[in-house]
Tab-separated table of C-alpha atoms in Angstrom:
chain	number	residue	atom	x	y	z
I	22	UNK	CA	-0.023	-0.007	0.042
I	23	UNK	CA	1.598	3.263	-1.153
I	24	UNK	CA	-0.755	5.737	0.516
I	25	UNK	CA	-2.923	5.421	3.597
I	26	UNK	CA	-6.420	4.106	2.662
I	27	UNK	CA	-8.621	4.183	5.749
I	28	UNK	CA	-11.317	2.080	4.282
I	29	UNK	CA	-8.886	-0.690	3.271
I	30	UNK	CA	-6.940	-0.490	6.628
I	31	UNK	CA	-10.207	-0.781	8.625
I	32	UNK	CA	-11.181	-3.831	6.511
I	33	UNK	CA	-7.869	-5.494	7.413
I	34	UNK	CA	-8.089	-4.636	11.068
I	35	UNK	CA	-11.700	-6.100	11.289
I	36	UNK	CA	-10.356	-9.317	9.640
I	37	UNK	CA	-7.643	-9.481	12.205
I	38	UNK	CA	-10.115	-8.831	15.107
I	39	UNK	CA	-12.575	-11.484	14.038
I	40	UNK	CA	-9.836	-14.012	13.379
I	41	UNK	CA	-8.418	-13.212	16.829
I	42	UNK	CA	-11.809	-13.916	18.464
I	43	UNK	CA	-11.987	-17.176	16.257
I	44	UNK	CA	-8.707	-18.268	17.481
I	45	UNK	CA	-9.677	-17.723	21.132
I	46	UNK	CA	-12.705	-19.789	20.618
I	47	UNK	CA	-10.713	-22.621	19.087
I	48	UNK	CA	-8.426	-22.651	21.996
I	49	UNK	CA	-11.365	-22.812	24.427
I	50	UNK	CA	-12.702	-25.722	22.386
I	51	UNK	CA	-9.385	-27.580	22.771
I	52	UNK	CA	-8.321	-27.179	19.091
I	53	UNK	CA	-5.355	-24.868	19.836
I	54	UNK	CA	-3.308	-25.704	22.907
I	55	UNK	CA	-2.675	-21.985	23.571
I	56	UNK	CA	-3.065	-18.602	22.004
I	57	UNK	CA	-1.917	-15.033	22.600
I	58	UNK	CA	-4.760	-12.594	21.945
I	59	UNK	CA	-4.086	-9.315	20.102
I	60	UNK	CA	-7.289	-7.341	20.618
I	61	UNK	CA	-6.667	-3.729	20.866
I	62	UNK	CA	-3.338	-3.862	18.880
I	63	UNK	CA	-4.876	-4.170	15.425
I	64	UNK	CA	-3.981	-0.590	14.302
I	65	UNK	CA	-0.362	-0.955	15.417
I	66	UNK	CA	0.042	-4.288	13.478
I	67	UNK	CA	-2.034	-3.612	10.333
I	68	UNK	CA	-0.810	-0.050	9.948
I	69	UNK	CA	2.868	-0.866	10.194
I	70	UNK	CA	2.668	-4.042	8.014
I	71	UNK	CA	0.627	-2.343	5.318
I	72	UNK	CA	3.541	0.140	4.831
I	73	UNK	CA	5.935	-2.543	3.777
I	74	UNK	CA	6.997	-3.133	0.130
I	75	UNK	CA	6.630	-6.834	-0.090
I	76	UNK	CA	8.882	-6.993	-3.104
I	77	UNK	CA	11.985	-6.128	-1.038
I	78	UNK	CA	11.152	-5.759	2.633
I	79	UNK	CA	10.892	-8.431	5.319
I	80	UNK	CA	8.963	-8.599	8.653
I	81	UNK	CA	10.007	-10.448	11.777
I	82	UNK	CA	6.982	-11.182	14.168
I	83	UNK	CA	6.584	-12.250	17.626
I	84	UNK	CA	3.767	-14.406	18.933
I	85	UNK	CA	1.001	-11.725	18.946
I	86	UNK	CA	1.079	-10.254	15.511
I	87	UNK	CA	-1.815	-11.796	13.497
I	88	UNK	CA	-2.675	-8.304	12.295
I	89	UNK	CA	0.675	-8.076	10.442
I	90	UNK	CA	0.019	-11.449	8.861
I	91	UNK	CA	-3.440	-10.203	7.620
I	92	UNK	CA	-2.080	-7.013	6.271
I	93	UNK	CA	0.771	-8.830	4.367
I	94	UNK	CA	-1.601	-11.244	2.695
I	95	UNK	CA	-0.121	-14.366	4.397
I	96	UNK	CA	-1.881	-17.783	3.981
I	97	UNK	CA	-3.954	-17.429	7.098
I	98	UNK	CA	-4.899	-21.101	7.312
I	99	UNK	CA	-1.231	-22.001	7.214
I	100	UNK	CA	-0.451	-19.203	9.722
I	101	UNK	CA	-3.049	-20.218	12.219
I	102	UNK	CA	-2.145	-23.958	11.765
I	103	UNK	CA	1.069	-23.122	13.691
I	104	UNK	CA	-1.042	-22.963	16.766
I	105	UNK	CA	-2.291	-26.488	16.171
I	106	UNK	CA	1.085	-27.607	17.602
I	107	UNK	CA	1.613	-30.173	14.767
I	108	UNK	CA	4.766	-28.769	13.236
I	109	UNK	CA	7.784	-26.700	14.348
I	110	UNK	CA	8.065	-23.530	12.319
I	111	UNK	CA	4.965	-22.570	10.489
I	112	UNK	CA	3.323	-23.980	7.463
I	113	UNK	CA	3.242	-20.745	5.377
I	114	UNK	CA	6.166	-19.859	3.187
I	115	UNK	CA	8.239	-17.194	4.783
I	116	UNK	CA	10.227	-16.306	1.617
I	117	UNK	CA	7.073	-15.810	-0.377
I	118	UNK	CA	5.108	-13.992	2.232
I	119	UNK	CA	8.052	-11.930	3.539
I	120	UNK	CA	7.043	-12.792	7.041
I	121	UNK	CA	9.485	-14.818	9.258
I	122	UNK	CA	8.099	-17.644	11.218
I	123	UNK	CA	6.283	-16.933	14.495
I	124	UNK	CA	8.929	-16.349	17.100
I	125	UNK	CA	7.925	-17.124	20.797
I	126	UNK	CA	11.364	-16.023	22.193
I	127	UNK	CA	10.930	-12.657	23.948
I	128	UNK	CA	12.894	-10.153	21.921
I	129	UNK	CA	14.001	-12.980	19.596
I	130	UNK	CA	12.741	-11.288	16.336
I	131	UNK	CA	14.795	-8.238	16.974
I	132	UNK	CA	18.183	-9.772	16.466
I	133	UNK	CA	16.885	-11.704	13.498
I	134	UNK	CA	15.690	-8.495	11.807
I	135	UNK	CA	19.157	-6.911	12.380
I	136	UNK	CA	20.820	-9.875	10.878
I	137	UNK	CA	18.545	-9.768	7.826
I	138	UNK	CA	19.174	-5.935	7.562
I	139	UNK	CA	22.908	-6.517	7.529
I	140	UNK	CA	22.476	-8.957	4.691
I	141	UNK	CA	20.331	-6.550	2.771
I	142	UNK	CA	22.894	-3.774	3.207
I	143	UNK	CA	25.842	-5.923	2.086
I	144	UNK	CA	23.912	-7.258	-0.809
I	145	UNK	CA	22.486	-3.834	-1.680
I	146	UNK	CA	18.983	-5.136	-2.144
I	147	UNK	CA	17.322	-1.889	-1.252
I	148	UNK	CA	14.967	-3.503	1.159
I	149	UNK	CA	14.290	-2.848	4.886
I	150	UNK	CA	13.479	-5.108	7.866
I	151	UNK	CA	10.850	-4.432	10.399
I	152	UNK	CA	10.979	-6.217	13.872
I	153	UNK	CA	7.972	-6.563	16.121
I	154	UNK	CA	8.354	-6.649	19.954
I	155	UNK	CA	6.653	-5.407	23.051
I	156	UNK	CA	7.486	-2.974	25.934
I	157	UNK	CA	8.409	-5.982	28.075
I	158	UNK	CA	10.686	-7.346	25.378
I	159	UNK	CA	12.454	-3.961	25.249
I	160	UNK	CA	14.069	-4.855	28.622
I	161	UNK	CA	15.845	-7.834	27.110
I	162	UNK	CA	19.620	-7.575	26.567
I	163	UNK	CA	19.119	-8.776	22.909
I	164	UNK	CA	17.139	-5.684	22.063
I	165	UNK	CA	19.948	-3.428	23.441
I	166	UNK	CA	22.615	-5.400	21.409
I	167	UNK	CA	20.421	-5.302	18.240
I	168	UNK	CA	19.844	-1.533	18.414
I	169	UNK	CA	23.394	-0.834	19.158
I	170	UNK	CA	24.619	-2.998	16.312
I	171	UNK	CA	22.112	-1.322	13.930
I	172	UNK	CA	23.187	2.058	14.969
I	173	UNK	CA	26.823	1.323	14.540
I	174	UNK	CA	26.401	-0.075	11.001
I	175	UNK	CA	23.398	2.131	10.015
I	176	UNK	CA	21.329	-0.748	9.039
I	177	UNK	CA	17.975	-0.561	7.188
I	178	UNK	CA	15.786	-1.801	10.008
I	179	UNK	CA	12.663	-0.420	11.867
I	180	UNK	CA	12.364	-1.437	15.487
I	181	UNK	CA	8.615	-1.465	15.991
I	182	UNK	CA	7.612	-1.596	19.768
I	183	UNK	CA	4.029	-2.183	20.496
I	184	UNK	CA	3.736	-0.632	23.998
I	185	UNK	CA	0.482	-2.328	25.135
I	186	UNK	CA	1.034	-1.242	28.733
I	187	UNK	CA	1.814	-4.679	30.208
I	188	UNK	CA	4.725	-7.063	30.267
I	189	UNK	CA	2.419	-9.979	31.222
I	190	UNK	CA	1.405	-8.795	34.717
I	191	UNK	CA	4.048	-6.026	35.121
I	192	UNK	CA	3.059	-2.468	34.011
I	193	UNK	CA	5.288	-0.572	31.784
I	194	UNK	CA	6.285	2.042	34.311
I	195	UNK	CA	7.707	-0.772	36.461
I	196	UNK	CA	10.102	-2.229	33.841
I	197	UNK	CA	10.892	0.503	31.301
I	198	UNK	CA	13.487	2.880	32.937
I	199	UNK	CA	12.896	6.478	31.710
I	200	UNK	CA	9.236	5.729	30.772
I	201	UNK	CA	9.969	5.517	26.939
I	202	UNK	CA	11.218	2.958	24.579
I	203	UNK	CA	11.497	5.419	21.746
I	204	UNK	CA	13.659	7.780	23.811
I	205	UNK	CA	16.370	5.119	24.004
I	206	UNK	CA	17.066	5.428	20.309
I	207	UNK	CA	19.052	8.612	20.899
I	208	UNK	CA	21.591	6.549	22.998
I	209	UNK	CA	22.287	4.485	19.896
I	210	UNK	CA	22.447	7.519	17.591
I	211	UNK	CA	19.310	6.554	15.629
I	212	UNK	CA	15.817	7.997	15.211
I	213	UNK	CA	13.046	7.435	17.793
I	214	UNK	CA	9.426	8.371	17.498
I	215	UNK	CA	6.218	7.780	19.605
I	216	UNK	CA	2.979	7.305	17.635
I	217	UNK	CA	-0.596	6.726	18.646
I	218	UNK	CA	-0.774	2.988	18.225
I	219	UNK	CA	-4.599	3.046	18.063
I	220	UNK	CA	-4.572	5.422	14.925
I	221	UNK	CA	-4.018	3.086	11.977
I	222	UNK	CA	-3.240	6.065	9.628
I	223	UNK	CA	-0.753	7.592	11.902
I	224	UNK	CA	0.994	4.260	12.368
I	225	UNK	CA	1.033	3.737	8.621
I	226	UNK	CA	2.577	7.111	7.841
I	227	UNK	CA	5.276	6.916	10.646
I	228	UNK	CA	6.184	3.371	9.575
I	229	UNK	CA	6.292	4.328	5.884
I	230	UNK	CA	8.466	7.276	6.572
I	231	UNK	CA	10.889	5.127	8.707
I	232	UNK	CA	11.013	2.436	5.963
I	233	UNK	CA	11.749	4.969	3.198
I	234	UNK	CA	14.494	6.503	5.297
I	235	UNK	CA	15.968	3.031	6.007
I	236	UNK	CA	15.951	2.055	2.304
I	237	UNK	CA	17.556	5.451	1.459
I	238	UNK	CA	20.474	4.733	3.734
I	239	UNK	CA	19.264	6.887	6.573
I	240	UNK	CA	19.695	4.078	9.124
I	241	UNK	CA	17.430	2.465	11.669
I	242	UNK	CA	14.277	3.892	13.495
I	243	UNK	CA	12.688	3.027	16.783
I	244	UNK	CA	8.884	3.422	16.638
I	245	UNK	CA	6.965	3.054	19.916
I	246	UNK	CA	3.287	2.575	19.170
I	247	UNK	CA	1.265	3.428	22.280
I	248	UNK	CA	-1.644	1.034	22.504
I	249	UNK	CA	-3.328	-1.402	24.944
I	250	UNK	CA	-3.676	-5.143	25.281
I	251	UNK	CA	-7.412	-5.467	25.955
I	252	UNK	CA	-7.436	-9.097	26.635
I	253	UNK	CA	-5.151	-11.392	28.582
I	254	UNK	CA	-1.389	-12.021	27.848
I	255	UNK	CA	-2.368	-15.532	26.757
I	256	UNK	CA	-5.345	-17.824	27.121
I	257	UNK	CA	-3.932	-19.140	30.295
I	258	UNK	CA	-3.651	-15.646	31.865
I	259	UNK	CA	-6.203	-13.923	34.117
I	260	UNK	CA	-5.706	-10.147	33.781
I	261	UNK	CA	-8.172	-9.604	36.649
I	262	UNK	CA	-5.399	-10.522	39.065
I	263	UNK	CA	-3.347	-7.566	38.223
I	264	UNK	CA	-5.583	-4.877	36.760
I	265	UNK	CA	-9.156	-3.571	37.282
I	266	UNK	CA	-12.144	-3.666	34.940
I	267	UNK	CA	-12.168	0.222	35.186
I	268	UNK	CA	-8.644	0.292	33.701
I	269	UNK	CA	-9.887	-1.915	30.815
I	270	UNK	CA	-12.992	0.050	30.259
I	271	UNK	CA	-11.077	3.340	30.044
I	272	UNK	CA	-9.588	2.050	26.810
I	273	UNK	CA	-12.880	1.158	25.128
I	274	UNK	CA	-13.355	4.602	23.531
I	275	UNK	CA	-9.835	4.323	22.151
I	276	UNK	CA	-10.538	0.920	20.426
I	277	UNK	CA	-8.724	1.221	17.083
I	278	UNK	CA	-11.609	-0.340	15.159
I	279	UNK	CA	-14.024	2.228	16.780
I	280	UNK	CA	-11.689	5.128	16.098
I	281	UNK	CA	-11.506	4.084	12.375
I	282	UNK	CA	-15.210	3.293	11.973
I	283	UNK	CA	-16.242	6.796	13.096
I	284	UNK	CA	-14.497	8.101	10.041
I	285	UNK	CA	-16.273	5.795	7.623
I	286	UNK	CA	-19.915	5.292	6.511
I	287	UNK	CA	-22.270	2.741	8.001
I	288	UNK	CA	-22.278	1.037	4.616
I	289	UNK	CA	-18.511	0.734	4.610
I	290	UNK	CA	-18.417	-0.853	8.155
I	291	UNK	CA	-21.234	-3.230	7.386
I	292	UNK	CA	-19.401	-4.349	4.177
I	293	UNK	CA	-16.222	-4.847	6.159
I	294	UNK	CA	-18.151	-7.035	8.808
I	295	UNK	CA	-19.558	-9.274	5.971
I	296	UNK	CA	-16.144	-9.627	4.451
I	297	UNK	CA	-14.514	-10.522	7.773
I	298	UNK	CA	-17.234	-13.081	8.493
I	299	UNK	CA	-16.588	-14.683	5.117
I	300	UNK	CA	-12.820	-14.803	5.795
I	301	UNK	CA	-13.259	-16.292	9.218
I	302	UNK	CA	-15.600	-18.918	7.891
I	303	UNK	CA	-13.142	-19.866	5.092
I	304	UNK	CA	-10.135	-20.093	7.590
I	305	UNK	CA	-12.175	-22.166	10.065
I	306	UNK	CA	-13.144	-24.648	7.260
I	307	UNK	CA	-9.511	-24.612	6.135
I	308	UNK	CA	-8.194	-25.485	9.540
I	309	UNK	CA	-10.722	-28.189	9.927
I	310	UNK	CA	-9.715	-29.772	6.678
I	311	UNK	CA	-5.956	-29.491	7.294
I	312	UNK	CA	-4.089	-32.621	7.957
I	313	UNK	CA	-1.196	-32.970	10.277
I	314	UNK	CA	2.179	-33.083	8.605
I	315	UNK	CA	4.256	-36.213	8.497
I	316	UNK	CA	5.699	-36.565	12.073
I	317	UNK	CA	8.982	-37.758	10.634
I	318	UNK	CA	9.511	-34.191	9.479
I	319	UNK	CA	10.262	-33.453	13.189
I	320	UNK	CA	13.820	-34.583	12.476
I	321	UNK	CA	14.294	-33.068	9.020
I	322	UNK	CA	14.903	-29.352	9.461
I	323	UNK	CA	16.774	-29.036	12.744
I	324	UNK	CA	20.247	-29.187	11.381
I	325	UNK	CA	21.737	-29.105	7.903
I	326	UNK	CA	23.548	-32.361	8.738
I	327	UNK	CA	21.907	-34.377	11.409
I	328	UNK	CA	23.935	-34.940	14.553
I	329	UNK	CA	24.643	-38.182	16.181
I	330	UNK	CA	22.299	-37.346	18.959
I	331	UNK	CA	19.411	-36.416	16.690
I	332	UNK	CA	19.797	-39.586	14.686
I	333	UNK	CA	19.635	-41.531	17.974
I	334	UNK	CA	16.459	-39.720	18.858
I	335	UNK	CA	15.001	-40.532	15.491
I	336	UNK	CA	15.913	-44.182	15.917
I	337	UNK	CA	14.247	-44.310	19.326
I	338	UNK	CA	11.159	-42.552	18.059
I	339	UNK	CA	10.848	-45.108	15.184
I	340	UNK	CA	11.158	-47.977	17.543
I	341	UNK	CA	8.468	-46.571	19.838
I	342	UNK	CA	6.037	-46.514	16.898
I	343	UNK	CA	6.905	-50.236	16.250
I	344	UNK	CA	6.448	-51.187	19.927
């Protein structure tokens, strides 16, 4: 997407919201072992991912970035099939989709994005990387090392922090020294900006500017999208143990979908709801029809050359099937 199109962005956000709700329902039904809800963060994810040039850029997600997958046009059946826990790495094609596999390591996608950006600079591909992480992940040493490295080598990478207010049960003010992730950028000699993470157009514009700057050799940027995690950290979490309903209710009027819908016609919103319902139905049916991959693949993609220990594990596994 070259320019911000609120109608199209709202349509994508609504698909992300309804798929997120469906994923929670599937977890409650025992289909998914676990799931990390993204409600409230749709504008941050969709707005940033929609700004990518999928012919040359690459995105590195965490485990709560379904909106980015939607905006990038990833095969959503294959994306959500990752949560079935039947394969180790994701069933969609990262190279084609330009979205790296879901990464459950806190802060893990940040170092991967910097490595890709280094390669892009050396190969002069003209592309930029974007890395997704949360305010809690920003306290990881990996994030410091990644930002410092990117600053030293002026790499084409955007560090996109979704500050949703909570590192599981710990509020941002108790684990982010100085109160701002974006402000840390100055210490690495790179750009840093805060943006309203519930305003999808503002997120799109900020990310597009950062990506353009990165591709033009201007170096990295830290974007801190201020948003809110409306639901639990995961489907095994109870946010009622560490925050009040009043706190959650205070964010209702800032719901990114409601903010966008106020600027659209009722017909636009109704059409988007109809489209989202059709997408969810298609994805649900696709997941129900999907078959588990061959279990033998568990040993196929761990190392380029299998180790002695891995071959021994494979032998023991095969013997257990024959027992």
